[in-house]
mmCIF file of C-alpha atoms in Angstrom:
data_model
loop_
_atom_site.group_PDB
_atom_site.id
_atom_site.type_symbol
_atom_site.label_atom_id
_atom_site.label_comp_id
_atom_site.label_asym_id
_atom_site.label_seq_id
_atom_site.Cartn_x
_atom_site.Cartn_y
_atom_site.Cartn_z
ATOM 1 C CA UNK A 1 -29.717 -32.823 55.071
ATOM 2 C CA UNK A 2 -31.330 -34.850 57.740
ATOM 3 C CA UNK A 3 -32.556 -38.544 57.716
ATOM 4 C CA UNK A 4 -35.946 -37.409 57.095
ATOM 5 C CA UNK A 5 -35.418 -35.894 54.245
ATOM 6 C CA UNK A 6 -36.472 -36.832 50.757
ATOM 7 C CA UNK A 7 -32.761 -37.283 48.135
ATOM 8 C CA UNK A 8 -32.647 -34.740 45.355
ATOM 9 C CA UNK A 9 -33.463 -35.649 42.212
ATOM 10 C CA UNK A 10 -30.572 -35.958 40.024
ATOM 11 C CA UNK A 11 -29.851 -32.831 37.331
ATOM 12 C CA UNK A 12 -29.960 -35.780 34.714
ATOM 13 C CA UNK A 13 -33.332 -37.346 34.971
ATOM 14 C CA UNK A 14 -34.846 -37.668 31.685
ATOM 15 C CA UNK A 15 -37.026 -35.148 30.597
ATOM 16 C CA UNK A 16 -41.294 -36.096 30.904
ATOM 17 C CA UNK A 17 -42.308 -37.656 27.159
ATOM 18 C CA UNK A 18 -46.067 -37.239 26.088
ATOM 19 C CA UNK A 19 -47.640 -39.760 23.637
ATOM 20 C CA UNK A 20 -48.803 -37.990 20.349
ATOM 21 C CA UNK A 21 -52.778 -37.774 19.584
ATOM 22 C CA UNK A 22 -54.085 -39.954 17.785
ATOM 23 C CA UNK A 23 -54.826 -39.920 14.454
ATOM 24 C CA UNK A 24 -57.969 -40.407 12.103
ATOM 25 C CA UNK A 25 -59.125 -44.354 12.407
ATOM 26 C CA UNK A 26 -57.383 -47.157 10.290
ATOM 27 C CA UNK A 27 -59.633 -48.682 7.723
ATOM 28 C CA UNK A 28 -59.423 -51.985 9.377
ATOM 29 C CA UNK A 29 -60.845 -50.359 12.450
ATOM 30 C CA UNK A 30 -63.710 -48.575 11.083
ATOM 31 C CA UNK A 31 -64.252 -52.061 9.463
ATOM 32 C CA UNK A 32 -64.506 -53.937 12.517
ATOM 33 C CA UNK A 33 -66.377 -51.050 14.551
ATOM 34 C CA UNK A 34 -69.122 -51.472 11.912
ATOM 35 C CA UNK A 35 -68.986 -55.419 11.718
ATOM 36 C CA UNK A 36 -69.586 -55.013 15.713
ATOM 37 C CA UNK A 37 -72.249 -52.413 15.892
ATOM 38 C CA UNK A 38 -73.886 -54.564 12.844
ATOM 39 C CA UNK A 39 -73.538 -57.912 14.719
ATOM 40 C CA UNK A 40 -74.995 -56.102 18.189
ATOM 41 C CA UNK A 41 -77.976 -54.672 16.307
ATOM 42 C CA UNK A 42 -78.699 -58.271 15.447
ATOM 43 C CA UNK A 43 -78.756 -59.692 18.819
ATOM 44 C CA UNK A 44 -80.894 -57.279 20.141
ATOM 45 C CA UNK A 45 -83.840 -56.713 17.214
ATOM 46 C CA UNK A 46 -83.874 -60.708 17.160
ATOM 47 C CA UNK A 47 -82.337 -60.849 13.712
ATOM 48 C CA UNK A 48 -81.190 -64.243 14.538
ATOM 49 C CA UNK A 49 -84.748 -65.523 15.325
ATOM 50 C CA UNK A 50 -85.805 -64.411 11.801
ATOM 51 C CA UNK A 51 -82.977 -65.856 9.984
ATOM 52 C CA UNK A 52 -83.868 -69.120 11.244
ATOM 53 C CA UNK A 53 -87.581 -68.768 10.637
ATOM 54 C CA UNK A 54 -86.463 -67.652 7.002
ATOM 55 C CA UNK A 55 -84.090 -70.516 6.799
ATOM 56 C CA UNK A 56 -87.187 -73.028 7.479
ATOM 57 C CA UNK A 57 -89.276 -71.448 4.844
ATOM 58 C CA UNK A 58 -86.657 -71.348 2.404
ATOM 59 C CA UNK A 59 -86.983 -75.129 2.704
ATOM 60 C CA UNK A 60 -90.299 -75.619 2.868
ATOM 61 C CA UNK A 61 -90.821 -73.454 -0.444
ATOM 62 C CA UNK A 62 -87.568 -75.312 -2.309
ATOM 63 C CA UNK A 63 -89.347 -79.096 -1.046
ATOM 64 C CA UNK A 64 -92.779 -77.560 -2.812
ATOM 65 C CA UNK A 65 -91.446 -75.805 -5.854
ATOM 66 C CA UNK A 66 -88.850 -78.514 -7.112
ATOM 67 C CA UNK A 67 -90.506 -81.954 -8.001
ATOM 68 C CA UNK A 68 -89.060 -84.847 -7.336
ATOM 69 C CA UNK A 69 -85.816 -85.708 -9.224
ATOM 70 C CA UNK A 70 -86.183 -83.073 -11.519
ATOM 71 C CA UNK A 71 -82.974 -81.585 -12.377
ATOM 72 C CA UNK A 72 -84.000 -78.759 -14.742
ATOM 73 C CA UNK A 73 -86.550 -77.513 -12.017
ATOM 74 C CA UNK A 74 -84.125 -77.346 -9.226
ATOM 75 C CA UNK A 75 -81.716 -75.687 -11.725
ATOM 76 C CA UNK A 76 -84.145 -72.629 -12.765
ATOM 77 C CA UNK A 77 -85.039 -72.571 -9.352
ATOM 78 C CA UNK A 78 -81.343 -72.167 -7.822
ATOM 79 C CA UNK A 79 -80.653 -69.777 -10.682
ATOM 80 C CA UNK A 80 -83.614 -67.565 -11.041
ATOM 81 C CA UNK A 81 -84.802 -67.174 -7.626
ATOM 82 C CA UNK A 82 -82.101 -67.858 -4.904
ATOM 83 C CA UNK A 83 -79.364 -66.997 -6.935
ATOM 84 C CA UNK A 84 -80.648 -63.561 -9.295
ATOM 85 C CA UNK A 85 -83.346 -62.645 -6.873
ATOM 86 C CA UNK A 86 -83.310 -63.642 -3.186
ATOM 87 C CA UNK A 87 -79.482 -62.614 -3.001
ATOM 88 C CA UNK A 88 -79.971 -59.109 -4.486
ATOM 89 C CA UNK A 89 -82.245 -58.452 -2.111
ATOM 90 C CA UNK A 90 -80.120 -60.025 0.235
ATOM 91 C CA UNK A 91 -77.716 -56.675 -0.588
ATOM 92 C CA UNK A 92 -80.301 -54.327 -0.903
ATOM 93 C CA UNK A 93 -81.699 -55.068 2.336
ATOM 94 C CA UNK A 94 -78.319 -55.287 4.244
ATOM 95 C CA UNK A 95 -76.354 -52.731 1.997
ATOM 96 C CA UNK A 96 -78.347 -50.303 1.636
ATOM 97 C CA UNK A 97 -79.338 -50.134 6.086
ATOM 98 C CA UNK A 98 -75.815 -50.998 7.180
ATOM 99 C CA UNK A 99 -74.979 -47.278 7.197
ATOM 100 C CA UNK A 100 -78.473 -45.620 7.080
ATOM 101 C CA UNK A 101 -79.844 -47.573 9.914
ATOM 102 C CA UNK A 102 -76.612 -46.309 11.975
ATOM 103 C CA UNK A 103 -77.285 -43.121 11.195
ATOM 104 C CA UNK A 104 -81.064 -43.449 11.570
ATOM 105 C CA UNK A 105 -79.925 -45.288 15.905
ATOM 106 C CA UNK A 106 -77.517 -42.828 16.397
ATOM 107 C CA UNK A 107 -74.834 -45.589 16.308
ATOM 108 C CA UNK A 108 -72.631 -43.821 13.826
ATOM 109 C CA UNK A 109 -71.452 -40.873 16.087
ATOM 110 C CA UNK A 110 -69.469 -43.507 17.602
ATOM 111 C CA UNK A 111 -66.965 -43.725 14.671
ATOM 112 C CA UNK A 112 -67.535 -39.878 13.469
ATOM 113 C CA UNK A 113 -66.289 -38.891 16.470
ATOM 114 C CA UNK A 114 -63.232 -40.573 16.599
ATOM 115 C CA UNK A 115 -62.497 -39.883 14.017
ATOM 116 C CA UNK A 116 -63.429 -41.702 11.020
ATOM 117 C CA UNK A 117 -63.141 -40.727 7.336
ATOM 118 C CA UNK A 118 -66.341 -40.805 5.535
ATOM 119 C CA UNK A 119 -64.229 -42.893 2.738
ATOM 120 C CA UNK A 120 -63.623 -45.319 5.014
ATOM 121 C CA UNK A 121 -66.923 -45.600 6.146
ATOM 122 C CA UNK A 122 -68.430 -46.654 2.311
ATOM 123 C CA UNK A 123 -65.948 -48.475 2.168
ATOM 124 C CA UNK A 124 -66.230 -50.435 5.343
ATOM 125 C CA UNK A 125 -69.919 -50.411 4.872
ATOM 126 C CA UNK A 126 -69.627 -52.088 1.571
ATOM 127 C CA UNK A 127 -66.924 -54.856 2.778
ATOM 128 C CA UNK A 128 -69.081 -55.515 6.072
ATOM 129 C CA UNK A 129 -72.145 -56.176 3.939
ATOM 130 C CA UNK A 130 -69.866 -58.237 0.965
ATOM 131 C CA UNK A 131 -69.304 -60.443 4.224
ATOM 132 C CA UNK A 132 -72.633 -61.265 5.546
ATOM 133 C CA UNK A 133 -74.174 -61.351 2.711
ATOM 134 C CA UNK A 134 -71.728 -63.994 1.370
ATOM 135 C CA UNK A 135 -72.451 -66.243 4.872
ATOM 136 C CA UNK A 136 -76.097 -65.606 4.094
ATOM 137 C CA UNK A 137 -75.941 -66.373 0.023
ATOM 138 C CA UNK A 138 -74.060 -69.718 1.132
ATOM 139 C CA UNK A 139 -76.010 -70.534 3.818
ATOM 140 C CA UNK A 140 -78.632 -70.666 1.440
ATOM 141 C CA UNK A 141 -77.096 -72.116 -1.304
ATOM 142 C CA UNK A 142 -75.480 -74.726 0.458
ATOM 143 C CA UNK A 143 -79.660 -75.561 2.237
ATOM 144 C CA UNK A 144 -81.219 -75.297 -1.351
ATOM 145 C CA UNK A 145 -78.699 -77.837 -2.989
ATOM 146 C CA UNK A 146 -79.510 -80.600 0.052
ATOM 147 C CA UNK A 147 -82.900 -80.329 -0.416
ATOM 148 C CA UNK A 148 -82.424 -80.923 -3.654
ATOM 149 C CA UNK A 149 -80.567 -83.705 -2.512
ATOM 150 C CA UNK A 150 -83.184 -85.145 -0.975
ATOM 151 C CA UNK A 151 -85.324 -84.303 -3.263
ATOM 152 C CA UNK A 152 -83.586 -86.986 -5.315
ATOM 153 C CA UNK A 153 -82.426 -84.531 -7.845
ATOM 154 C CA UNK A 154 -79.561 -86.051 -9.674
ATOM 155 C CA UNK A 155 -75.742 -84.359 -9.792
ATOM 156 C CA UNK A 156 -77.492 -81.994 -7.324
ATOM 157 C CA UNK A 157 -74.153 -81.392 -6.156
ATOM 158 C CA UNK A 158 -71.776 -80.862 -9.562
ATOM 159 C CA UNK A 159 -72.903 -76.912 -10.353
ATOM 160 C CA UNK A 160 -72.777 -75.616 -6.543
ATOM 161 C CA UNK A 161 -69.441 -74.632 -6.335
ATOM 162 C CA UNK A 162 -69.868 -72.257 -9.912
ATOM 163 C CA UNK A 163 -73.499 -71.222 -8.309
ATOM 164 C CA UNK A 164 -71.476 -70.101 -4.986
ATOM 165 C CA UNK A 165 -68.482 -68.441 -7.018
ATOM 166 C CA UNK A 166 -71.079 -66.239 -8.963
ATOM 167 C CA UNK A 167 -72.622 -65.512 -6.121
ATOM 168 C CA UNK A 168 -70.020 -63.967 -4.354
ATOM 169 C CA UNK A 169 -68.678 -62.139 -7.371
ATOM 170 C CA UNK A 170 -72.410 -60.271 -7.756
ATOM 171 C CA UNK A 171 -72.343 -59.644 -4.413
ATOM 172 C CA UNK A 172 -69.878 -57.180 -4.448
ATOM 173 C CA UNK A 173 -71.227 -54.977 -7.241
ATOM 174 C CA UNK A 174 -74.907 -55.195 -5.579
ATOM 175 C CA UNK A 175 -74.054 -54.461 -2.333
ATOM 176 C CA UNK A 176 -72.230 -51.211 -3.794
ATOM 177 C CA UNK A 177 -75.057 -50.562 -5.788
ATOM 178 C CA UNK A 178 -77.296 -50.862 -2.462
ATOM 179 C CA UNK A 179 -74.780 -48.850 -0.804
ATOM 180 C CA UNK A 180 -74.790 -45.664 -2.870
ATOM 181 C CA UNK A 181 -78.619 -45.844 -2.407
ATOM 182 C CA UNK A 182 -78.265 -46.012 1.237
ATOM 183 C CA UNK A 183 -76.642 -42.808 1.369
ATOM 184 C CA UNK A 184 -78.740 -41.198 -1.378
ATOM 185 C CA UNK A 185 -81.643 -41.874 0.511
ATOM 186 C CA UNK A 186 -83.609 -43.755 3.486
ATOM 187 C CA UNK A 187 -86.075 -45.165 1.311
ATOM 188 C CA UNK A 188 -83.161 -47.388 0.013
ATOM 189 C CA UNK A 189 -85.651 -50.074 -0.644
ATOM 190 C CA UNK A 190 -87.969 -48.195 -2.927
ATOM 191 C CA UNK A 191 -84.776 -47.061 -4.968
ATOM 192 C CA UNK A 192 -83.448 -50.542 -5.299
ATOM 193 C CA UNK A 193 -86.669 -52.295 -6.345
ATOM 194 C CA UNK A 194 -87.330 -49.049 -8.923
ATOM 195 C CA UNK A 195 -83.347 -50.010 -9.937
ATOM 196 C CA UNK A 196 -84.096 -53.702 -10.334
ATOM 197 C CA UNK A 197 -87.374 -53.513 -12.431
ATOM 198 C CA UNK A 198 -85.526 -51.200 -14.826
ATOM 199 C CA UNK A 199 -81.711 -51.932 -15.165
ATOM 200 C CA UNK A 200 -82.213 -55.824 -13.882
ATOM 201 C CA UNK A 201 -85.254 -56.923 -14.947
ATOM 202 C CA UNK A 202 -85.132 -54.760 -18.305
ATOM 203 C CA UNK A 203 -82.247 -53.329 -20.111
ATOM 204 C CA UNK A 204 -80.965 -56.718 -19.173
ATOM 205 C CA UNK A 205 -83.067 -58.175 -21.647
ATOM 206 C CA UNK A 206 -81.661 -55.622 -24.289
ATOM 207 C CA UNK A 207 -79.930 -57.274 -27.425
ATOM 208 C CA UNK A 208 -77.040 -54.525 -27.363
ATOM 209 C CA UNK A 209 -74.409 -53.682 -25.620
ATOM 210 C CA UNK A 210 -76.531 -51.613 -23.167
ATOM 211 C CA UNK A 211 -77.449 -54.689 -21.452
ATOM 212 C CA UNK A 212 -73.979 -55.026 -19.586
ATOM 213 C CA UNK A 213 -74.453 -52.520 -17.340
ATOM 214 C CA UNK A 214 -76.421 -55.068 -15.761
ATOM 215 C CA UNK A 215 -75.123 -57.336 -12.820
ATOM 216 C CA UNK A 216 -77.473 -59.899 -14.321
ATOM 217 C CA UNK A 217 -76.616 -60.021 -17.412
ATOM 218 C CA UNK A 218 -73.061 -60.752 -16.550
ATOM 219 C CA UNK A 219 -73.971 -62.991 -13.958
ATOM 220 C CA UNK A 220 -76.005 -65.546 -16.563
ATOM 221 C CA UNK A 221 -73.302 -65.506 -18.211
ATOM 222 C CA UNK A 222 -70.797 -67.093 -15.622
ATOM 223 C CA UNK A 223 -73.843 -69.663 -14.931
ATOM 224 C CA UNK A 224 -73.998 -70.801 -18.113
ATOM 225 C CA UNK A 225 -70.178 -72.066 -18.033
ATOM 226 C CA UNK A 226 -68.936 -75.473 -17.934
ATOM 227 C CA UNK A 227 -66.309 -76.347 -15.684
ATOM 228 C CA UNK A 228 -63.752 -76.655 -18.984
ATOM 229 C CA UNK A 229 -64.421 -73.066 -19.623
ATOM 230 C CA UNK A 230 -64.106 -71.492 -16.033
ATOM 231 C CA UNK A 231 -60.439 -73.359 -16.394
ATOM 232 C CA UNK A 232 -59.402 -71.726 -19.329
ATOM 233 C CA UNK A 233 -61.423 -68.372 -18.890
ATOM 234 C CA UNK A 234 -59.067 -66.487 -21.446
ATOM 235 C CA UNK A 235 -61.466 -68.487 -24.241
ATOM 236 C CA UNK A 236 -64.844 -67.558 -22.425
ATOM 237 C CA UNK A 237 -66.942 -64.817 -21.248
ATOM 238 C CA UNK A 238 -65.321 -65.225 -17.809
ATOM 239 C CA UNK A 239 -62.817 -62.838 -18.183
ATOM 240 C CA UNK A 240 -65.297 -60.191 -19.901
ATOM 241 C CA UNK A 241 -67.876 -60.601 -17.083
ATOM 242 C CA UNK A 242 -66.005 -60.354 -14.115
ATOM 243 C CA UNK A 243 -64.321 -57.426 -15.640
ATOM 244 C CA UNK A 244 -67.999 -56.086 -16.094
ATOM 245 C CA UNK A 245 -68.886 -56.570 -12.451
ATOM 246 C CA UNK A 246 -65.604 -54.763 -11.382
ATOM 247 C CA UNK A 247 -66.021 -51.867 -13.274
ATOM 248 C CA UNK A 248 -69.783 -52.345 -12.140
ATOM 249 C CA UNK A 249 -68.496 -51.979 -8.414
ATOM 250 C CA UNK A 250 -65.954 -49.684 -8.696
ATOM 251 C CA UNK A 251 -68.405 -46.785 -10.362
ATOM 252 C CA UNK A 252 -71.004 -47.398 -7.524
ATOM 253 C CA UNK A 253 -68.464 -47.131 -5.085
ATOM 254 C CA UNK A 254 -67.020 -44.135 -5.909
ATOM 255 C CA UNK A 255 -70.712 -42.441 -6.497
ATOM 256 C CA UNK A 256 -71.286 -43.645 -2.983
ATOM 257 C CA UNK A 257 -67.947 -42.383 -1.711
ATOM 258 C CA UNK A 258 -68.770 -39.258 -3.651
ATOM 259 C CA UNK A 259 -72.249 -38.665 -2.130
ATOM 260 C CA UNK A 260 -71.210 -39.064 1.011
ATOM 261 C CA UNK A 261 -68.846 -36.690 1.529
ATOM 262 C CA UNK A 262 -70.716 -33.959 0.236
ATOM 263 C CA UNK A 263 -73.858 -35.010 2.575
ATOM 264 C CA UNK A 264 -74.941 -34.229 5.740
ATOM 265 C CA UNK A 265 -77.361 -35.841 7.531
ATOM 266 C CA UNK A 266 -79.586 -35.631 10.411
ATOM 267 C CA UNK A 267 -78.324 -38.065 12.825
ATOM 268 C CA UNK A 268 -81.539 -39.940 14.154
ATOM 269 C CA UNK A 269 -83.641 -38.897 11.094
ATOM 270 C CA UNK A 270 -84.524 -39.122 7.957
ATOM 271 C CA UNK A 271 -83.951 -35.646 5.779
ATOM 272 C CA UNK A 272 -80.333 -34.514 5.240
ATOM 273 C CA UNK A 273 -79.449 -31.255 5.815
#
């Protein structure tokens, strides 16, 4: 062997060791893929601009709707429209697009072909809308009560946190709810407002038992606590009702969860194939 030459391996050398494929995407990842892609597709339509612009109107409307110092106004108005209304819509709107809309921009071949279970995308879709909608609902909340503040409205302050906890507890059934409609079909909103009038707005109203399969009917009941009952909620309907919106959730989900894998859809349209 001359100088020039290269030394011989040794017979020993360990053997070449290949990493294994991956697998199917965690949950947590398909959860943060679609809190990205959700967060990006706000930047660039300009969501941000119209949050704001909503933001200012929200006040504007609160200032002209709640009289001065008049608690009992401010009250049906936190209750009956920001709280029942605007933040069901709120879940409709954001629920029911989160994975339509991907599907309608082409976004979602980014986590099917991964790959991502379609379980894990409900499921993702529903926590990722849970979230905003919660930093929307307080946003909101948290604007109405200091213009009620300076509205002079009295204890403005003392029913917020109960208001904000209720909030967040019907946010997860109605953003399941607007969820499974997503997936049944792109005219989400139709659905939901068709849903609303009927199970919302009317059965309800229903003196029976029928009435709690409604999110609102469980959800005036938590607002009409006191502070003494949500402490000791095994002598109240707080126990009752937030079992109601669980159950509420969990059958929603698992329609949506259900749909969904036995769909398919058009990617960048509208009918399902």
């Amino acid at each position: 062997m001359t100088g020039s030459e290269p030394p011989l391996l040794p017979s020993t050398s360990a053997p070449l060791v290949f990493s294994a494929k991956r697998g199917a995407t965690s949950l947590p990842a398909v959860f943060k893929g679609l809190l990205m892609l959700e967060l990006f597709a706000w930047k660039r339509s300009g969501v941000w601009v119209k949050a704001g612009l909503a933001l200012a109107g929200l006040i504007v409307i609160t200032r002209l709707s709640v009289s001065r110092g008049n608690a009992a106004l401010f009250s049906t108005w936190m209750i009956d429209v920001v709280t029942l209304k605007l933040v069901p819509l709120l879940c409709l709107v954001t629920g029911g697009g989160l994975l339509r809309n991907q599907i309608r921009s082409f976004t979602i071949e980014y986590l099917w072909t991964r790959p991502a279970s379609k379980t894990y995308l409900v499921l993702s879709a529903w926590a990722v809308s849970v979230v905003l909608v919660s930093v929307q609902a307080t946003v909101a909340t948290v604007v109405v009560h200091a213009v009620g503040s300076l509205q002079g409205v009295p204890n403005v302050w003392d029913g917020m946190m109960l208001q904000a906890l209720t909030q967040v507890l019907i946010i997860l059934p109605f953003c399941a709810l607007a969820v499974a409609l997503g997936v049944v079909s792109g005219k989400y909103m139709v659905l939901g407002l068709v849903y609303g009038l009927l199970i919302e707005g009317g059965m309800s109203r229903l003196p029976t038992n029928l009435n709690r399969i409604s999110v609102t009917h469980h959800a005036e009941e938590l607002l009409s606590l006191s502070a003494s009952s949500v402490q000791n909620p095994m002598t109240s309907v707080w126990l009752p009702s937030v079992g109601g919106l669980a159950m509420i959730t969990g059958v929603a989900l698992a329609l949506a969860v259900f749909i969904f894998n036995r769909t398919q859809y058009s990617v960048g349209g509208e009918k399902e194939g």
